[in-house]
mmCIF file of C-alpha atoms in Angstrom:
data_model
loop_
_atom_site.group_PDB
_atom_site.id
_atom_site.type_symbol
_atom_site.label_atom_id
_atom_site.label_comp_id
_atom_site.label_asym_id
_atom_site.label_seq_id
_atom_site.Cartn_x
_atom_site.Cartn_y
_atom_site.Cartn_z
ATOM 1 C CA UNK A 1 0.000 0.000 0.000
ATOM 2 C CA UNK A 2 1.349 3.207 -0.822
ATOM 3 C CA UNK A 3 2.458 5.577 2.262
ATOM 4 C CA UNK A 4 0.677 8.655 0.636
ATOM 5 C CA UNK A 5 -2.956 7.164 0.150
ATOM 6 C CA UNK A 6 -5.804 7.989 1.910
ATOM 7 C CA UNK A 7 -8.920 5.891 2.219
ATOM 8 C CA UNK A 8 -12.072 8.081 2.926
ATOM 9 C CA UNK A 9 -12.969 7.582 6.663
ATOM 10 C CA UNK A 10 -15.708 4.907 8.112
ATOM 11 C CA UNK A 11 -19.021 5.900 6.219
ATOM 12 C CA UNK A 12 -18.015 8.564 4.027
ATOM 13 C CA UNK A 13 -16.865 6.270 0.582
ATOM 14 C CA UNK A 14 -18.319 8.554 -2.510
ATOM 15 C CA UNK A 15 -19.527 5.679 -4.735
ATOM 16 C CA UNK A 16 -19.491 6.194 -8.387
ATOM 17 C CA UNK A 17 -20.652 3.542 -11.229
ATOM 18 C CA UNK A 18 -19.686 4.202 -14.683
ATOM 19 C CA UNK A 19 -20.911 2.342 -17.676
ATOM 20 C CA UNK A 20 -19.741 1.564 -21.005
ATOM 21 C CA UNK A 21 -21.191 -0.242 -24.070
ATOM 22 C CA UNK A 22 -19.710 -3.160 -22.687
ATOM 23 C CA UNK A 23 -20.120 -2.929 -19.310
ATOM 24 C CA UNK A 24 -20.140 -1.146 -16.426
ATOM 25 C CA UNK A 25 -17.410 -0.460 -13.401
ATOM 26 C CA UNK A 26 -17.554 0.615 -9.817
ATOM 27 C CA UNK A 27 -15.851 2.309 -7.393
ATOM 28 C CA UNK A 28 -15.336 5.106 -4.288
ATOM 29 C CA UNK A 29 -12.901 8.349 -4.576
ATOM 30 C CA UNK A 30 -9.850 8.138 -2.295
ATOM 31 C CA UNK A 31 -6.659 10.184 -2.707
ATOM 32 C CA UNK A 32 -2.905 8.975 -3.210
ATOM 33 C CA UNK A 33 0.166 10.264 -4.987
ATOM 34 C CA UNK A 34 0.631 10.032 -8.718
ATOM 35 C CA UNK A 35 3.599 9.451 -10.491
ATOM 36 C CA UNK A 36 4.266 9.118 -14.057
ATOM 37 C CA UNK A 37 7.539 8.461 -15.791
ATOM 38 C CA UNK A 38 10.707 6.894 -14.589
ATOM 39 C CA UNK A 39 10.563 5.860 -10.837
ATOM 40 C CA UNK A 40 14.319 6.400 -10.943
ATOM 41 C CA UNK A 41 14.721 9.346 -12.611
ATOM 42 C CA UNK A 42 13.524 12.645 -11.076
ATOM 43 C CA UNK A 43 14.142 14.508 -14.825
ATOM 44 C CA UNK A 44 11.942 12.139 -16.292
ATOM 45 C CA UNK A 45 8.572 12.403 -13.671
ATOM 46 C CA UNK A 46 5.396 14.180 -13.401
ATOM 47 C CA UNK A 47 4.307 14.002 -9.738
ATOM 48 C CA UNK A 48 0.476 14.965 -8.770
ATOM 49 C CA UNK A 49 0.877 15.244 -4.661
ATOM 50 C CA UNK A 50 -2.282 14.249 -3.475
ATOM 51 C CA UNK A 51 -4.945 13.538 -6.157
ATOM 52 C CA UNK A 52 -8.377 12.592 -5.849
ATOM 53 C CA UNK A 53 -9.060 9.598 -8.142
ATOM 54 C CA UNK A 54 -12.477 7.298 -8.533
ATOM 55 C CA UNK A 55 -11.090 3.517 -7.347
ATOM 56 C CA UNK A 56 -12.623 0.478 -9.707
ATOM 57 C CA UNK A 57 -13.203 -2.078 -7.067
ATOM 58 C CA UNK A 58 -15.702 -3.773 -9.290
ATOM 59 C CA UNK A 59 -16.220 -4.111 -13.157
ATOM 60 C CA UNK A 60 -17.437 -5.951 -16.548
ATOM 61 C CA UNK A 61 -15.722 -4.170 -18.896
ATOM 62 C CA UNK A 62 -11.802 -5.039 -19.056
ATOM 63 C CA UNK A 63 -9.429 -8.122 -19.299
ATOM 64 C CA UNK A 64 -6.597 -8.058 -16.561
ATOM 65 C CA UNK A 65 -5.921 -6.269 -13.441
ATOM 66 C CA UNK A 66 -6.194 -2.044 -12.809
ATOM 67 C CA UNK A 67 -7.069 0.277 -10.357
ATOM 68 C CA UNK A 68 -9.041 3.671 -11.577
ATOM 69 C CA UNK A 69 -9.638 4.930 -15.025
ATOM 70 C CA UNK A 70 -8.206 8.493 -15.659
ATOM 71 C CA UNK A 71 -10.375 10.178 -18.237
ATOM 72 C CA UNK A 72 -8.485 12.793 -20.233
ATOM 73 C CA UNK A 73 -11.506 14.538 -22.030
ATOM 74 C CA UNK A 74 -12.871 18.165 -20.441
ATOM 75 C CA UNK A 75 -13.563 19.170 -16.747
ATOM 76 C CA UNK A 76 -16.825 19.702 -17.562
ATOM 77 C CA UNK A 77 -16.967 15.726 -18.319
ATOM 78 C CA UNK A 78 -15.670 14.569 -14.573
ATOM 79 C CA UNK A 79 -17.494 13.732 -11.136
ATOM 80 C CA UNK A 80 -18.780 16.598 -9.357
ATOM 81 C CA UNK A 81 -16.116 18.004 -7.630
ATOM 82 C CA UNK A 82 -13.122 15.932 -9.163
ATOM 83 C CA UNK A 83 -10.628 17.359 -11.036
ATOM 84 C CA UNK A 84 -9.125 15.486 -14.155
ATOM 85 C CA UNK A 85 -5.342 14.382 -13.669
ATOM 86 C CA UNK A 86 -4.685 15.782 -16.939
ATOM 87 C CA UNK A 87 -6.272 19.139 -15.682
ATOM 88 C CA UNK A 88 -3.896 19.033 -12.086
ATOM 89 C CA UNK A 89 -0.840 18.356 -14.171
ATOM 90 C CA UNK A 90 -1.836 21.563 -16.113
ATOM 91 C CA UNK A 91 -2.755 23.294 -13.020
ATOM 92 C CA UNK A 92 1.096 22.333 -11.865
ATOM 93 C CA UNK A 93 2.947 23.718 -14.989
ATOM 94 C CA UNK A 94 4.756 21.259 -14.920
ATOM 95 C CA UNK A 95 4.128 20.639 -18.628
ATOM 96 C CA UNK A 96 5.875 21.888 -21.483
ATOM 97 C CA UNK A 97 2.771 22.246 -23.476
ATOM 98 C CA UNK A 98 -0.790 21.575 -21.672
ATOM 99 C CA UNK A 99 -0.745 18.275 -24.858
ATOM 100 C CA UNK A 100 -1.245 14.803 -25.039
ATOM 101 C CA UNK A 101 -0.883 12.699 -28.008
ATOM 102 C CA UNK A 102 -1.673 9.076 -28.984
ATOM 103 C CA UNK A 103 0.037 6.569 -30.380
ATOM 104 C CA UNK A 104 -1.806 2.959 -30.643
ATOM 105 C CA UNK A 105 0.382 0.171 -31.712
ATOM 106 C CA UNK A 106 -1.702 -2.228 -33.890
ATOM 107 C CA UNK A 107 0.716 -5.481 -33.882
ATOM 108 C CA UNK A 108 1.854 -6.909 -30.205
ATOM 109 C CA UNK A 109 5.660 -6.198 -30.886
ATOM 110 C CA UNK A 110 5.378 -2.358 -31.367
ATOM 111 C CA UNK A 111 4.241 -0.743 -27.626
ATOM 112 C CA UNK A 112 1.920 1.781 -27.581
ATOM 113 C CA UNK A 113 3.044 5.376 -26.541
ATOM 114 C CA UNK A 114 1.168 8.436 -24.203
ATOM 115 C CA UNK A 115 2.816 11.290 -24.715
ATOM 116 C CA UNK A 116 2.780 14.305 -22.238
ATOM 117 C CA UNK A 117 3.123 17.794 -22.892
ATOM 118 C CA UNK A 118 3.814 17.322 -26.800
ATOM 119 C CA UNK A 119 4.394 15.199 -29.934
ATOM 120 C CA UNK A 120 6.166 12.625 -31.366
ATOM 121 C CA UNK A 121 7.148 13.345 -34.899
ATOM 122 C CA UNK A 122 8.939 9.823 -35.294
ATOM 123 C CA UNK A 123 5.145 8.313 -35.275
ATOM 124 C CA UNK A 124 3.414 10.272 -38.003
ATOM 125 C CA UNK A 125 4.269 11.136 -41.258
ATOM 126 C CA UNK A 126 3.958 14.331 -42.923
ATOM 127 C CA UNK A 127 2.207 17.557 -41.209
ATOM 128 C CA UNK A 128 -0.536 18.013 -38.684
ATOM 129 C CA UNK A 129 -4.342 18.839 -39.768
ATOM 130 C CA UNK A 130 -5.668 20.207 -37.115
ATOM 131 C CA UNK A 131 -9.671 20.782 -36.289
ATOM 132 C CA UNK A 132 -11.056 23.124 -33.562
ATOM 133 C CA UNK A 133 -12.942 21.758 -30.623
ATOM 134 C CA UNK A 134 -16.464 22.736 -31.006
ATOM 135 C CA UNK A 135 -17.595 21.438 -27.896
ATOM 136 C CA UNK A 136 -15.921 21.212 -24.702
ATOM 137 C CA UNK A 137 -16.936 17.972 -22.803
ATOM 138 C CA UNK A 138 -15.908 15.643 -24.985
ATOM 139 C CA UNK A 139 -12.882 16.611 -27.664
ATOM 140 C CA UNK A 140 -16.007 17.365 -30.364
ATOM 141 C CA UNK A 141 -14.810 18.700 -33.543
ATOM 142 C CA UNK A 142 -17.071 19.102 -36.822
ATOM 143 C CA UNK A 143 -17.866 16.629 -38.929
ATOM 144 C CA UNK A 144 -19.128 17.249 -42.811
ATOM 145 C CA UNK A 145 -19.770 14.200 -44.069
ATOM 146 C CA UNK A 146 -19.482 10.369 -43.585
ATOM 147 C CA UNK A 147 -18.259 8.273 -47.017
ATOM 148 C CA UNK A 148 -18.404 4.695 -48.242
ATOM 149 C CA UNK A 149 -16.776 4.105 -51.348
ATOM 150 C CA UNK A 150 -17.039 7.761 -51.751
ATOM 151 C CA UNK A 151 -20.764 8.377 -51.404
ATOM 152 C CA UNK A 152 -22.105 10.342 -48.883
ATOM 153 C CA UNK A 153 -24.115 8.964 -46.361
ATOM 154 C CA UNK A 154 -25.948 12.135 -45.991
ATOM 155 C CA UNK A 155 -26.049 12.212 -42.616
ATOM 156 C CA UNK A 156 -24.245 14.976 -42.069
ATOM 157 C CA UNK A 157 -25.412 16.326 -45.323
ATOM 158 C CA UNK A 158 -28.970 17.184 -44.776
ATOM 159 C CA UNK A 159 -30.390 20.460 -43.945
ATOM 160 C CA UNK A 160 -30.159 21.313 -40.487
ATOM 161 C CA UNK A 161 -27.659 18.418 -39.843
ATOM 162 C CA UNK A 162 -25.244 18.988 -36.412
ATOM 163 C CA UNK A 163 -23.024 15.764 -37.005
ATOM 164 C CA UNK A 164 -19.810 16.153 -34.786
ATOM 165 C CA UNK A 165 -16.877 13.337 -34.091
ATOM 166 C CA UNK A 166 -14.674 12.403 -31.210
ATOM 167 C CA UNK A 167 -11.408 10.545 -31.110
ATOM 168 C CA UNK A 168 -11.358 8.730 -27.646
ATOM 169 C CA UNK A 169 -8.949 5.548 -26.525
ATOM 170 C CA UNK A 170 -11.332 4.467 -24.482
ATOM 171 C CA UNK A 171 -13.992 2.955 -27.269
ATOM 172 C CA UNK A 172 -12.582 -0.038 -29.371
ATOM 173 C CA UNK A 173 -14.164 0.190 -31.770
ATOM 174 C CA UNK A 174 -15.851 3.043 -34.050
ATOM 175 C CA UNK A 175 -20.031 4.318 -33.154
ATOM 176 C CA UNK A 176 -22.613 6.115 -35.333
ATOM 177 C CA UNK A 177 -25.112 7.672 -33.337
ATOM 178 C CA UNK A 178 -28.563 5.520 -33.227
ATOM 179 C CA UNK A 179 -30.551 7.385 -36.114
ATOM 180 C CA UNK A 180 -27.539 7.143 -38.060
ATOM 181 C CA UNK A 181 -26.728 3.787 -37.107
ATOM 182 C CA UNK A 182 -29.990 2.459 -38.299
ATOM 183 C CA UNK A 183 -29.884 4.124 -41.158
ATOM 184 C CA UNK A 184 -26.255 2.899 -42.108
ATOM 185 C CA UNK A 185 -27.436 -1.143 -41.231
ATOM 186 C CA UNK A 186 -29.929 -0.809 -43.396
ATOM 187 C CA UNK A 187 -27.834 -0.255 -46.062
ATOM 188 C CA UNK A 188 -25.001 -2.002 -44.970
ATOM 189 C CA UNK A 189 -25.371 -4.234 -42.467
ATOM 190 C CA UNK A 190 -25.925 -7.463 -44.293
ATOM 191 C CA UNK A 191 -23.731 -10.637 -42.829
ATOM 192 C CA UNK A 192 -23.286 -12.358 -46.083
ATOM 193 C CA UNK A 193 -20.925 -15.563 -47.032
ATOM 194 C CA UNK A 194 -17.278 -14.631 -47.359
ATOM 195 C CA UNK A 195 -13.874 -16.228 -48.037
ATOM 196 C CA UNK A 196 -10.404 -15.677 -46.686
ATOM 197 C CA UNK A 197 -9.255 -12.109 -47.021
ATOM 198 C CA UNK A 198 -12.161 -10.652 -48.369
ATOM 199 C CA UNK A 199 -12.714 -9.014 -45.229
ATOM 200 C CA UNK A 200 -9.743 -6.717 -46.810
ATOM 201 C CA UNK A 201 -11.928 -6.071 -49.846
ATOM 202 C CA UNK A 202 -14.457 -3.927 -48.931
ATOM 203 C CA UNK A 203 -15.143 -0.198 -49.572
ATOM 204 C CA UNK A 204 -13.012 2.366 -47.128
ATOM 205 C CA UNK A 205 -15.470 3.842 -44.816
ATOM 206 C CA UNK A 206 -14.124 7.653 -45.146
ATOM 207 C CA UNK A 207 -14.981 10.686 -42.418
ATOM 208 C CA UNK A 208 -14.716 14.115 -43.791
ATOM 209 C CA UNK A 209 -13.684 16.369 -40.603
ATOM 210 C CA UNK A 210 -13.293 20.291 -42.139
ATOM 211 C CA UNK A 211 -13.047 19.842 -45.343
ATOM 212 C CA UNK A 212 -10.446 16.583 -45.342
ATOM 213 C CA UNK A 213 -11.102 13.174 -45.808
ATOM 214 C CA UNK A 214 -9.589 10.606 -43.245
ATOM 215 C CA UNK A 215 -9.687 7.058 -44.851
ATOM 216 C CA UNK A 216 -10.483 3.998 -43.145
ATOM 217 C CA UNK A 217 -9.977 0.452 -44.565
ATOM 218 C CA UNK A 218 -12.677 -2.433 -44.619
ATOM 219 C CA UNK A 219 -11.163 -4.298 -42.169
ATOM 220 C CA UNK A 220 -11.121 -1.495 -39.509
ATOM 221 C CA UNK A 221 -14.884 -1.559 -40.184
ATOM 222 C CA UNK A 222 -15.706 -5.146 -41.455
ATOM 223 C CA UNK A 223 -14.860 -8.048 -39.518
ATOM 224 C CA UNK A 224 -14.890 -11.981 -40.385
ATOM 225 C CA UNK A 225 -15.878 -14.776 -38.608
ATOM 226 C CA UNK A 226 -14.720 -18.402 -39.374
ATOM 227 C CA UNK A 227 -17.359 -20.374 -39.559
ATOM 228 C CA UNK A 228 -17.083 -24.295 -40.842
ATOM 229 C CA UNK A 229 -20.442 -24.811 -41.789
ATOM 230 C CA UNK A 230 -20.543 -21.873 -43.926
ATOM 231 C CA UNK A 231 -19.188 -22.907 -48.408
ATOM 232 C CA UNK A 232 -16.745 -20.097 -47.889
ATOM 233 C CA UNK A 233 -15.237 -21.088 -44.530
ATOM 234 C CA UNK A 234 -16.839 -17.323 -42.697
ATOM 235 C CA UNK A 235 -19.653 -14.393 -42.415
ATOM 236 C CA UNK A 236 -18.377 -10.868 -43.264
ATOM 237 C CA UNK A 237 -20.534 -8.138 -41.235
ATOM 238 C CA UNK A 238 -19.567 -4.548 -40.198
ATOM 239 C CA UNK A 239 -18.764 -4.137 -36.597
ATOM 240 C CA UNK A 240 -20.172 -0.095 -36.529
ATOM 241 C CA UNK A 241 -21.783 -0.156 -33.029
ATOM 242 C CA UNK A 242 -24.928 2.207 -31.992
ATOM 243 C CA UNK A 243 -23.951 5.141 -29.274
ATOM 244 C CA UNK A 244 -26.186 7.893 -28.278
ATOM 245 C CA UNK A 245 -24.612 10.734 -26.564
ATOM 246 C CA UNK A 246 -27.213 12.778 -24.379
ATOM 247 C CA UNK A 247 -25.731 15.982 -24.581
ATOM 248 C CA UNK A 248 -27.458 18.929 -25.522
ATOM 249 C CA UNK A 249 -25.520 19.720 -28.990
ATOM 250 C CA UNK A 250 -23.600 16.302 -29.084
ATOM 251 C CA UNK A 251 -27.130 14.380 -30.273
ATOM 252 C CA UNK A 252 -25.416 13.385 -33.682
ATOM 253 C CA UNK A 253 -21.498 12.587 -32.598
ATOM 254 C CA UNK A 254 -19.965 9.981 -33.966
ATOM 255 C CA UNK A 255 -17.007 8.721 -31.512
ATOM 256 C CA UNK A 256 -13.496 7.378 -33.537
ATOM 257 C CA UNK A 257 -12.292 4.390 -31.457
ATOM 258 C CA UNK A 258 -8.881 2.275 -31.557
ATOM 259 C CA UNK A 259 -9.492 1.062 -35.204
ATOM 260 C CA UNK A 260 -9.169 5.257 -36.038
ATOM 261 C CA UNK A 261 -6.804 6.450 -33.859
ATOM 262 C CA UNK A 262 -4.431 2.803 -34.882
ATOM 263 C CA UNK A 263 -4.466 4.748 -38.396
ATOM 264 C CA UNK A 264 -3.814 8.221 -37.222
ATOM 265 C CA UNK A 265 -1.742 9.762 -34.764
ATOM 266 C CA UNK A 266 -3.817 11.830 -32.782
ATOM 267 C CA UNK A 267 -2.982 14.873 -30.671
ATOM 268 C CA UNK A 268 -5.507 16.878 -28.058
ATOM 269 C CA UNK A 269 -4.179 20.201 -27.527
ATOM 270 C CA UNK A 270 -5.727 22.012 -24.142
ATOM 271 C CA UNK A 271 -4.283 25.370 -25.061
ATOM 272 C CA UNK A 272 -5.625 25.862 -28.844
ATOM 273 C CA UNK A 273 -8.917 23.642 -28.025
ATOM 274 C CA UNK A 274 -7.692 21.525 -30.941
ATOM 275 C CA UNK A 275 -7.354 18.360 -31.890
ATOM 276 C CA UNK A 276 -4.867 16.794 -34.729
ATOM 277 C CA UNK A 277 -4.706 13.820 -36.766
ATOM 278 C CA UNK A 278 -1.600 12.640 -38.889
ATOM 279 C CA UNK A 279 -1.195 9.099 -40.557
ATOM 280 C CA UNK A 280 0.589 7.249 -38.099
ATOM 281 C CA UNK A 281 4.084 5.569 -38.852
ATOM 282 C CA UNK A 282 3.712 1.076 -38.241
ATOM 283 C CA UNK A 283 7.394 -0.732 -37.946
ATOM 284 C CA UNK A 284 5.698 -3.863 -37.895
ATOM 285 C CA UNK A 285 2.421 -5.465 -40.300
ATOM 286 C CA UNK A 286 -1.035 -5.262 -38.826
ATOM 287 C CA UNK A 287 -1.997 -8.066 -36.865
ATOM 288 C CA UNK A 288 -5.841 -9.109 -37.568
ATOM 289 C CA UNK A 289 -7.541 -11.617 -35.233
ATOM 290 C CA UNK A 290 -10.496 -14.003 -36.032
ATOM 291 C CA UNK A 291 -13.057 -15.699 -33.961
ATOM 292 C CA UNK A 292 -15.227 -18.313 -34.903
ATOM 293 C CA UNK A 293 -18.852 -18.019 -33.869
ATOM 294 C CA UNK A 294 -18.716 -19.406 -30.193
ATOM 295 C CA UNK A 295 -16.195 -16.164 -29.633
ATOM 296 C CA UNK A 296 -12.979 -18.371 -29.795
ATOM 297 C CA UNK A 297 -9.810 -17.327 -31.453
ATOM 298 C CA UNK A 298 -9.117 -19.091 -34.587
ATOM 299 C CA UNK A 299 -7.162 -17.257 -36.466
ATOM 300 C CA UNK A 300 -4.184 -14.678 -36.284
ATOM 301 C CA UNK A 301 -2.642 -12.896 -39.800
ATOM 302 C CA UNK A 302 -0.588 -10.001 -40.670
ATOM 303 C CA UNK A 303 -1.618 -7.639 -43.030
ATOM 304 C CA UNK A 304 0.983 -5.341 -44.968
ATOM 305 C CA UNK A 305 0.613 -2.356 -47.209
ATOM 306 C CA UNK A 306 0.357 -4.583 -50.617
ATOM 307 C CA UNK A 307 -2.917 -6.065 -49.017
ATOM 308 C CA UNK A 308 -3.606 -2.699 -48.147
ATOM 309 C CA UNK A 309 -3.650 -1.423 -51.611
ATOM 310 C CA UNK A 310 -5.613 -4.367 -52.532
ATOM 311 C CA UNK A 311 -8.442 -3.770 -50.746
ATOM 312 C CA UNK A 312 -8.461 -0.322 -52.838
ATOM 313 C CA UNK A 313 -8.006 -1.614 -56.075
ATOM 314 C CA UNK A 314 -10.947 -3.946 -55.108
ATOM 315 C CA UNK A 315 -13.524 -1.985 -53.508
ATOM 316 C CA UNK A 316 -15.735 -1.355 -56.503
ATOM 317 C CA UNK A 317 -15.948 -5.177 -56.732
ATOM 318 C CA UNK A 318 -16.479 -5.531 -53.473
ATOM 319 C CA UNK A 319 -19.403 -2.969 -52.470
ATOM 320 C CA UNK A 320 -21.991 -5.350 -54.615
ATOM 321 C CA UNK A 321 -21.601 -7.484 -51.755
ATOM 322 C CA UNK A 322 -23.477 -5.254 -49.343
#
């Protein structure tokens, strides 16, 4: 137990429950030191003294072991009360610029990276784009237009549409809100017969945030199942999950999850209220998992950038089969 935490006294635990698509976890506030960076080296910490975190005690979300979830959008998004650790390590200028940038690995032998108070221009390539924060809970930044193939959806097209988006770590995978989502299954969310590697064959699913298009392959969209009793061996279906967002302004925000934010480097910058995207620089091939249709792993494949360019080359082909 750490010398510097503090469990609330007999009878005055704050319980909190927090749910997810997935699940839900549950917890009470206490207060302890936070360190991040090299135990070892004092040049290379950020130290929070005493900082008043929600404990996870109980939960149905996660794999493995952890003790609190640090959220790293807005104040205005935290418990009553609680202030953000991002928000205390700002509040300690102790941070070279109030930043922090993601970098998600998407094989097992390239780690992920966090970075604090900048950017890391070995893991993009090229420059920046950078969007303005339109609303300050979540990082909400405009969106003009969601693409398959190229088409509009015309979700965000439509007279009097208020579509925003929201890279976030914390969702796996990518959400449409509900009237959206329906809309989208109807068109596309057929589970049809598929072989091996057509998974990688399927239209880009393309957001258009200010004016620039961000690309998305099939299989960070589609997913395959094996499935033995089925003439090709597996069911290709789109994994796009339903999330509404009750938020007065937020009713039409689509939220990027891992399968973006593998693809681009993303950066959430405090001071400018701004959030930036840049393709993100691999060093190893994509890993893609399968699971039959009892959930089990059957199957683990790279994918490199040949395949990549396949699945363009094939896409025209390849929407008929929605």
């Amino acid at each position: 137990m750490s010398p510097s935490f503090k469990e609330p006294e007999k009878g005055t635990k704050r319980w909190v429950r927090i749910s997810f698509g997935s699940g839900e976890i549950r917890g009470y506030f206490v207060t302890d030191q936070v360190m991040l960076g090299s135990p070892d080296n004092m040049q290379n910490q950020l130290v929070v003294p005493e900082w008043t975190f929600g404990m996870v005690v109980q939960h149905s979300v996660f794999n493995g072991k952890f003790d609190a979830l640090i959220g790293m959008a807005y104040p205005q998004f935290a418990e009553k009360g609680v202030t953000p650790l991002f928000d205390a390590l700002m509040q300690s200028k102790q941070l070279h610029k109030n930043v922090h940038s993601w970098y998600l690995s998407h094989n097992p032998q390239e780690e992920s990276e966090i970075l604090l108070g900048g950017w890391n221009p070995e893991k993009f390539r090229g420059e920046l784009q950078w969007h303005p924060v339109v609303k300050k809970l979540f990082w909400a930044i405009k969106l003009d237009d969601v693409k398959v193939n190229g088409v509009s959806t015309g979700f965000c097209t439509r007279p009097g549409a208020n579509c925003t988006v929201c890279p976030d770590s914390g969702t796996s995978l990518a959400t449409f809100p509900k009237t959206h989502y329906d809309a989208f299954q109807g068109q596309y969310g057929d589970v049809i017969s598929c072989r091996e590697g057509d998974e990688l064959t399927f239209p880009d699913l393309t957001y258009v945030i200010n004016g620039i298009e961000y690309n998305m392959p099939s299989h960070h969209w589609v997913t395959r199942k094996i499935d033995k009793s089925d003439p090709n061996g597996g069911k290709c279906g789109n994994i796009i999950k339903p999330l509404g967002v009750n938020q007065v302004g937020l009713e039409e925000m689509h939220i990027l999850g891992d399968v973006f934010m593998q693809l681009y480097y993303t950066v959430h910058d405090r001071d400018k209220d701004r959030v930036g995207f840049a393709p993100a620089v691999h060093q190893h091939p994509e890993v893609l998992v399968q699971f039959d249709t009892s959930g089990i792993l059957a199957s683990v494949k790279t994918v490199d950038s040949a395949q990549h360019d396949l699945s363009q080359a094939n896409a025209m082909n390849a929407q008929a089969l929605f």
